[in-house]
Structure formats: structure tokens, C-alpha cells
mmCIF file of C-alpha atoms in Angstrom:
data_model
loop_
_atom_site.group_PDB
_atom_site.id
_atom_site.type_symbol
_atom_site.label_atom_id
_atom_site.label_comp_id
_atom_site.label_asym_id
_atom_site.label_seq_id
_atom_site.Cartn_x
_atom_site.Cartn_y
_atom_site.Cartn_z
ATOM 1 C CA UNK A 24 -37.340 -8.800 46.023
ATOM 2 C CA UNK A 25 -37.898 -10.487 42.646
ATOM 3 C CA UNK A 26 -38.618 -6.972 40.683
ATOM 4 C CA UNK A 27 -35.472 -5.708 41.858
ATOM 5 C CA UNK A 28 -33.519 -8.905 40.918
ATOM 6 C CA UNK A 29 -35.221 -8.766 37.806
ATOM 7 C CA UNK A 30 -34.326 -4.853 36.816
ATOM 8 C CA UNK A 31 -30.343 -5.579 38.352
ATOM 9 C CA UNK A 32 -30.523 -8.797 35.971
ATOM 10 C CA UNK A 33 -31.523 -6.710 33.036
ATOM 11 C CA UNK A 34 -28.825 -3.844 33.650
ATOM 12 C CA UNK A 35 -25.977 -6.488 34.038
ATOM 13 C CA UNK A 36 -26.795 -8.131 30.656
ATOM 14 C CA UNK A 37 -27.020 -4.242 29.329
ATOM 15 C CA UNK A 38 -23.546 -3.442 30.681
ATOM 16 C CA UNK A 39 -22.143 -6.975 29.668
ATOM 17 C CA UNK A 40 -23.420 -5.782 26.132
ATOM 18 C CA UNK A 41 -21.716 -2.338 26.031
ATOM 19 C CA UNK A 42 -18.406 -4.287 27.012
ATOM 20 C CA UNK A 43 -18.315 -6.768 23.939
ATOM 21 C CA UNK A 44 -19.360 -3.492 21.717
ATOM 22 C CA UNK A 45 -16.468 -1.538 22.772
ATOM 23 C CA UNK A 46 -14.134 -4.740 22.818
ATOM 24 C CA UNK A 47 -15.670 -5.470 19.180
ATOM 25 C CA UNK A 48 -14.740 -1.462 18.467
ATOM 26 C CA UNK A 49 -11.498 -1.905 19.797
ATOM 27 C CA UNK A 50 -10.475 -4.886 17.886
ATOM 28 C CA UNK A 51 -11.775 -3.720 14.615
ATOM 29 C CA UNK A 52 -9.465 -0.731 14.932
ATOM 30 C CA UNK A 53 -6.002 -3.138 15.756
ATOM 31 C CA UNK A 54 -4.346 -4.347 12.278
ATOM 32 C CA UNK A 55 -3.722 -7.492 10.939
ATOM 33 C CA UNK A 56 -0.491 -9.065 11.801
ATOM 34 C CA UNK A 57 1.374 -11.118 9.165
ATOM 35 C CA UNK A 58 4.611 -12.272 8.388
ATOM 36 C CA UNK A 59 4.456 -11.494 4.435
ATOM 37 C CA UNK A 60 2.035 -8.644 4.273
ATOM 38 C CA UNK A 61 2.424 -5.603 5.483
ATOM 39 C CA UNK A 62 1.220 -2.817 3.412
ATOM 40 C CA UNK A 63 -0.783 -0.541 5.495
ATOM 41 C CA UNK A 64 -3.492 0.376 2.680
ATOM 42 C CA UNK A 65 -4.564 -3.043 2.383
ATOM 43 C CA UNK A 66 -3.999 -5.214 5.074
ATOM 44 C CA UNK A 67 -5.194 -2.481 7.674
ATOM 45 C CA UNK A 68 -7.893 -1.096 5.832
ATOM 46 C CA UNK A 69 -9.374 -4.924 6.387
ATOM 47 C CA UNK A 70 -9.287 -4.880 10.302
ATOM 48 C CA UNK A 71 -12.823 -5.786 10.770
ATOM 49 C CA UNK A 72 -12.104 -9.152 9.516
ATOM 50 C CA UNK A 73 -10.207 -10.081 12.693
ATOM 51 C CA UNK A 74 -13.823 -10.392 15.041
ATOM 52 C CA UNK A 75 -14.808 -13.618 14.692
ATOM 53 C CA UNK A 76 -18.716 -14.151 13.584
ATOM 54 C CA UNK A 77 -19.213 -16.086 16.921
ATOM 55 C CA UNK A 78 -18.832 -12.655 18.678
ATOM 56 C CA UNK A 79 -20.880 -10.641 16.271
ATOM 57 C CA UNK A 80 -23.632 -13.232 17.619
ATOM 58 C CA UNK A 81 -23.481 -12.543 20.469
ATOM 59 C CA UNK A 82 -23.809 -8.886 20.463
ATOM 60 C CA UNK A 83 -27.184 -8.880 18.144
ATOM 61 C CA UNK A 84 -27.704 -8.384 14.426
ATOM 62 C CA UNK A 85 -28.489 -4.205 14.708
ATOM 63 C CA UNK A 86 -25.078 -4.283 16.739
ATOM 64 C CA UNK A 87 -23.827 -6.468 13.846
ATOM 65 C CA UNK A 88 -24.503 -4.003 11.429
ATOM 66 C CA UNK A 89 -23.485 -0.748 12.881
ATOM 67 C CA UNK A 90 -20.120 -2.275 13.242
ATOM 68 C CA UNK A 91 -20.149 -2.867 9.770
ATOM 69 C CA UNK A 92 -21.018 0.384 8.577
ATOM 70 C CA UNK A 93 -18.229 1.652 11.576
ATOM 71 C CA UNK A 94 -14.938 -0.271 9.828
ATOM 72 C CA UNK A 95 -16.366 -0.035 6.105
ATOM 73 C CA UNK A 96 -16.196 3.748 6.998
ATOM 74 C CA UNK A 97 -12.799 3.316 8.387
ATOM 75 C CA UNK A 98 -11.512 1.719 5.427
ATOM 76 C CA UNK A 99 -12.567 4.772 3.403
ATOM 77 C CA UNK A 100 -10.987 6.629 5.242
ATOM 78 C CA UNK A 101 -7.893 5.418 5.308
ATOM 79 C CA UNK A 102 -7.743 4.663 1.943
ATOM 80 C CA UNK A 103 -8.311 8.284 1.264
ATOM 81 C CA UNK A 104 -5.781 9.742 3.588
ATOM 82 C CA UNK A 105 -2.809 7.433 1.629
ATOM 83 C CA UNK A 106 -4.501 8.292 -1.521
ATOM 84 C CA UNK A 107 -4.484 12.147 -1.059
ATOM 85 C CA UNK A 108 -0.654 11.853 1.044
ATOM 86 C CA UNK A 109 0.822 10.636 -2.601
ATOM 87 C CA UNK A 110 -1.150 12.987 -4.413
ATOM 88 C CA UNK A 111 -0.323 15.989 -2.414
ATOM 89 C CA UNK A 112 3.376 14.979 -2.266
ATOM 90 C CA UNK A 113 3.483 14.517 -6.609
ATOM 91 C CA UNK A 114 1.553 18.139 -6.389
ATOM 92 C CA UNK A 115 4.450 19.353 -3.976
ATOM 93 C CA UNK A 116 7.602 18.055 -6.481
ATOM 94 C CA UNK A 117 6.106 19.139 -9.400
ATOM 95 C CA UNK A 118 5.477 22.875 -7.659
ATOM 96 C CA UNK A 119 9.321 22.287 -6.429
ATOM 97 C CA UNK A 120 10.410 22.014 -9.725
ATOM 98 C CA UNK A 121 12.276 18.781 -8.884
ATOM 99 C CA UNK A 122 11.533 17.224 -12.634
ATOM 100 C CA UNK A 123 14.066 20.205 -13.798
ATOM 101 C CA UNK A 124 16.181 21.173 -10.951
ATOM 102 C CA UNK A 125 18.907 18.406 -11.603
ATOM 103 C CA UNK A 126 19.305 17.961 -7.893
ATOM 104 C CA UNK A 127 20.106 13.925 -6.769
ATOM 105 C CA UNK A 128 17.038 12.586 -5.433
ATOM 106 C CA UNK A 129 16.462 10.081 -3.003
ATOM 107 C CA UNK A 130 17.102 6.958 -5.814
ATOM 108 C CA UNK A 131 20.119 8.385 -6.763
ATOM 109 C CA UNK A 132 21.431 8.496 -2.945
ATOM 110 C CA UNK A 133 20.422 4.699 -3.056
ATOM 111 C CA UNK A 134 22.057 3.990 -6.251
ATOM 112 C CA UNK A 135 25.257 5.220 -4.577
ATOM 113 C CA UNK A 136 25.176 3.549 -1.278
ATOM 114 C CA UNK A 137 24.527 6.614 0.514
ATOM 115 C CA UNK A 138 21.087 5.622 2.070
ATOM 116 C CA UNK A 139 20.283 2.009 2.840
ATOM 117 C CA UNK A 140 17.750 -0.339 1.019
ATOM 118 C CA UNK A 141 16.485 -3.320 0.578
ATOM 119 C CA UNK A 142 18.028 -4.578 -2.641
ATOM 120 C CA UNK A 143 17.085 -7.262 -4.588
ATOM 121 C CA UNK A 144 18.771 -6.432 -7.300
ATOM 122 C CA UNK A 145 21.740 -5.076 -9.468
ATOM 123 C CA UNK A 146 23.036 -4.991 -12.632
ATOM 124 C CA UNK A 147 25.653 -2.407 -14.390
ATOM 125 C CA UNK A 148 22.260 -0.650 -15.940
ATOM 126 C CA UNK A 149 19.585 -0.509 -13.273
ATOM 127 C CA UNK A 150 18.739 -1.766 -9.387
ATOM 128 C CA UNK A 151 16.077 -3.426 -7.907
ATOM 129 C CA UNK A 152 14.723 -2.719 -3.841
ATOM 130 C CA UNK A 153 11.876 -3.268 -2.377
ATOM 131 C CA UNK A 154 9.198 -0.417 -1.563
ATOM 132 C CA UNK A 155 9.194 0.500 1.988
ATOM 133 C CA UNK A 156 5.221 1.336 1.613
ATOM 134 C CA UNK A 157 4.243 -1.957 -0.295
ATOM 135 C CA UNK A 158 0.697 -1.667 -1.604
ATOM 136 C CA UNK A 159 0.851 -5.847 -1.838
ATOM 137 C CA UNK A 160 2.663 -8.745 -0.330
ATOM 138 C CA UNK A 161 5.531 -8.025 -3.220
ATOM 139 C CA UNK A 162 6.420 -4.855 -4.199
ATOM 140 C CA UNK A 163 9.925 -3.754 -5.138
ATOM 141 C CA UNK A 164 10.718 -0.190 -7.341
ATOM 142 C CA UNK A 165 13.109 -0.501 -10.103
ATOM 143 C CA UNK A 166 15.541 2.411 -11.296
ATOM 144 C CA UNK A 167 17.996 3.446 -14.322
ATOM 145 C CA UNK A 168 21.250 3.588 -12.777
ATOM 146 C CA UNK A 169 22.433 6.587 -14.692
ATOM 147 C CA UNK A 170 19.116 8.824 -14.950
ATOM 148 C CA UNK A 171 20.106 11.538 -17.325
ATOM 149 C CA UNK A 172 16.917 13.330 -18.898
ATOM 150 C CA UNK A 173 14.562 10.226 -17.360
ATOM 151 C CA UNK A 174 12.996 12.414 -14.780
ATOM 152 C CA UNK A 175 10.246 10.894 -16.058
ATOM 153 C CA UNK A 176 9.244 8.671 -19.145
ATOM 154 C CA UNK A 177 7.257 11.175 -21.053
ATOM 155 C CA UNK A 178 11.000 12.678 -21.431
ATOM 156 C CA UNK A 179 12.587 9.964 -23.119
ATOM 157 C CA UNK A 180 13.652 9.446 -27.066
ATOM 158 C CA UNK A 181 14.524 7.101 -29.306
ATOM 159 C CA UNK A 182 18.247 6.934 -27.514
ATOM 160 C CA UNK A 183 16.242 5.499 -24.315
ATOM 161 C CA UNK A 184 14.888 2.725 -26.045
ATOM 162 C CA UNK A 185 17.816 -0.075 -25.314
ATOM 163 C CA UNK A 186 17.198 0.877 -21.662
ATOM 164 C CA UNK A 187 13.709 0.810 -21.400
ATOM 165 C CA UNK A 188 13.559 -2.245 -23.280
ATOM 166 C CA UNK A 189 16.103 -3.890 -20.360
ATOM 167 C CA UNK A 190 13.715 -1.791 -17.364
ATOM 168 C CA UNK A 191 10.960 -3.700 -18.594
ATOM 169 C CA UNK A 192 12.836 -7.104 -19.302
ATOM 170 C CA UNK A 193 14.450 -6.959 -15.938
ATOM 171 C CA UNK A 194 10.960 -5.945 -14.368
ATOM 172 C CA UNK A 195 9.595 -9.445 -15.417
ATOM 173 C CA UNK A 196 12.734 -11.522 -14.522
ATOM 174 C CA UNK A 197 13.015 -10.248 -10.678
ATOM 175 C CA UNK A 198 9.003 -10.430 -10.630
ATOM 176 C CA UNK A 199 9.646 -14.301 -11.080
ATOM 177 C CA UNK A 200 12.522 -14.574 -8.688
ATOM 178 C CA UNK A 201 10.150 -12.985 -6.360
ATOM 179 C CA UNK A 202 7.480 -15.927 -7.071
ATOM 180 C CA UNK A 203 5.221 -13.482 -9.008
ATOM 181 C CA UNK A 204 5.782 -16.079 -12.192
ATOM 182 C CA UNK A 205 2.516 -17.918 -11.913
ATOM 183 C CA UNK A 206 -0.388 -15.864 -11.313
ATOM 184 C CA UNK A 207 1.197 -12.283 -12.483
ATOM 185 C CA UNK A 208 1.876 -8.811 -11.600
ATOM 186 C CA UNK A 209 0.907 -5.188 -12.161
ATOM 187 C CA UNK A 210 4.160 -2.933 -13.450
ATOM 188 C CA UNK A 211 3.603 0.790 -12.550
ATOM 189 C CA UNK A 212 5.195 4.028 -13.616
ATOM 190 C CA UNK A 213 3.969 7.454 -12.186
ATOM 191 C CA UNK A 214 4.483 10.072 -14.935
ATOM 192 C CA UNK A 215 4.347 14.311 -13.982
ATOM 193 C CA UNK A 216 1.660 15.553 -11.519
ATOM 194 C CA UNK A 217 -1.761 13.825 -12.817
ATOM 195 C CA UNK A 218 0.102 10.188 -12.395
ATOM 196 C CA UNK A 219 0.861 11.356 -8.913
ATOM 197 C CA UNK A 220 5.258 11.297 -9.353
ATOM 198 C CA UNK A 221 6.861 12.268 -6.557
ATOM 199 C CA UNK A 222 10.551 11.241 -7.083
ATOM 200 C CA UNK A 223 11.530 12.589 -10.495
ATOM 201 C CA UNK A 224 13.868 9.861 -11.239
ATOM 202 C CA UNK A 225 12.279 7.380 -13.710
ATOM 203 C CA UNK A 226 11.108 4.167 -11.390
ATOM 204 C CA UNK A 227 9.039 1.270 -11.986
ATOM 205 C CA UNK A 228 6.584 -0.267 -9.449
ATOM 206 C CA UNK A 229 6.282 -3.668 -9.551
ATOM 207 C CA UNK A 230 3.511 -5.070 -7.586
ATOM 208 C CA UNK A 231 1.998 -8.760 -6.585
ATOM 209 C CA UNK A 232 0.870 -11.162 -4.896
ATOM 210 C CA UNK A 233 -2.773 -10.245 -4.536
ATOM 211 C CA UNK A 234 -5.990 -9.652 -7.091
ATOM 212 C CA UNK A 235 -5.246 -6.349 -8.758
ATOM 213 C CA UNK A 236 -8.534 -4.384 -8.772
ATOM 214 C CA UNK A 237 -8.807 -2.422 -12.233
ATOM 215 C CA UNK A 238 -9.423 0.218 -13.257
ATOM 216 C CA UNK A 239 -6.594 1.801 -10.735
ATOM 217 C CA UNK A 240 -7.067 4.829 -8.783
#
């Protein structure tokens, strides 16, 4: 019965097609495992990358597109979720009243051994660890030891200077150690509410390793 060989034919390739579409789906959605990068903004916001052209092919150019459109969407989103997570929890300090309260924060329970980090390093003024988000494939925070009225840098006078001056001087030095000498780095610092602080304890991010896109968020 060649007409009903011919319709069975035609429904097999159909069903075949739905399968590589949902594996497609499925595989856009899994994240990209490395051994130096890990930062879940923008190494999993990139998943579609990991189907191979070769299987695009062979699903049709429409199909092609839609999946596209499906994991350019999904990086959106995703970016947005982090995005609005940091902003809601600088929104949630600041409400607190953690830049005035005087209460240790999280860097100070580092700073005294209470809560484990990765350090990279230490010196009698300030400490160096690496961010347990990382937004690139280096990223370390570094802290005042003693944090007095640096709850945040719009706070600090002319008696902050000397330390500042070493914050920033150190900033560069561990940035080379970490291999960020050659092609650069961005140095971050979060100030009150509108530059999204949520620890009030004065902390630098240093961040590298990848193209910086400008301007920031």
C-alpha cells in the first residue's frame, strides 16, 4: 500500500523532527561547563552556544530561528532576575538601616576568621577573597580591615585618604598576580542604594578576564 507507506514515512520524519527540537530545547537550557568560568550571569546566559550548527541544519532554518529568539529571550531573562536580586537586596540594606546601625557585617565576620573565604590576600590594612558570584573568570572583593565610618565611600574624609590610596594600589597589584596585568580590569565600588550596596562595609570589586561592555548597568 504505497499511499500508506508514503503518509507513515511522512509522520516518522515529523516525529523524528519534534525529537531534535526538544533535544535542541533541552540543550540550550543546560550551562556551559568550564574549569575557569563560572559566573552564572555570563557563562549561562550563553547556553545556546553549546548546539552545534550541524544540528541547527538539520532541524530547518524557521526551526533555526525560533530557537534563537527562545535562548536570546532566556538570556534576558536571566540577566534581569540577577540584575533586579542585587538591586532589591541594596534597596533592602539601605531600608534596614545597615549603613548606620554599626552592626558587623558579613566582611567583618571574614576579616576575623569567623566565616570562611577564599583569600587571596592579606596585609595588616586590608584583605583580598574572591567573589563567590563572579560576574567574570576573575573576580575577587577587596576590604579595609578596620572599617570605621567606611560604610561606604561617599563617607570618607581627608583622614581616609592614606587608605584609599593603598585599596586602590593593592587593587592593581593582586589584579596582576591574578594574570589580569596584560589586557586589564574593571575596579568596582557600589555606593548607597542607586549603586545597588548591599554590604555596608566599603569593598572593591575587581573584575577580569573578559571584554567589559560599557556603559555598565
Amino acid at each position: 500500500m504505497p499511499c500508506l507507506d508514503a503518509v507513515l514515512k511522512v509522520c516518522r520524519r515529523g516525529a523524528d523532527k519534534q525529537s531534535r527540537v526538544a533535544a535542541l530545547l533541552k540543550q540550550s537550557q543546560q550551562p556551559i561547563s568550564t574549569s575557569t568560568y563560572k559566573a552564572p550571569v555570563v557563562a549561562s546566559t550563553r547556553n545556546w552556544t553549546t548546539c552545534s550548527s550541524s544540528a541547527f541544519k538539520s532541524v530547518g532554518l524557521s526551526t533555526t530561528r525560533r530557537l534563537f529568539v527562545h535562548a536570546a529571550e532566556q538570556r534576558q531573562d536571566r540577566k534581569h532576575v540577577v540584575a533586579m536580586s542585587e538591586v532589591e537586596k541594596a534597596k533592602n540594606a539601605a531600608a534596614s538601616g545597615a549603613a548606620t546601625s554599626g552592626e558587623p557585617t558579613i566582611f567583618d565576620k571574614i576579616i576575623s576568621k569567623e566565616i570562611p573565604a577564599d583569600i587571596i590576600y592579606e596585609d595588616d590594612q586590608c584583605l583580598a577573597f574572591r567573589d563567590i558570584q563572579p560576574q567574570g573568570p576573575v573576580h575577587f572583593l577587596l576590604i579595609p580591615k578596620q572599617r570605621g565610618a567606611l560604610t561606604r565611600l561617599s563617607n570618607a574624609d581627608e583622614s581616609y585618604k592614606g587608605l584609599l590610596g593603598h585599596l586602590l594600589f593593592t587593587a592593581q597589584h593582586v589584579a596582576k598576580q591574578e594574570g589580569l596585568g596584560k589586557n586589564g580590569f574593571r575596579v568596582v565600588v557600589n555606593d548607597g542604594p542607586d549603586g545597588s550596596q548591599s554590604v555596608y562595609h566599603l569593598h572593591l570589586h575587581v573584575i577580569g578576564g573578559r571584554q567589559m561592555a560599557w556603559p555598565p548597568g
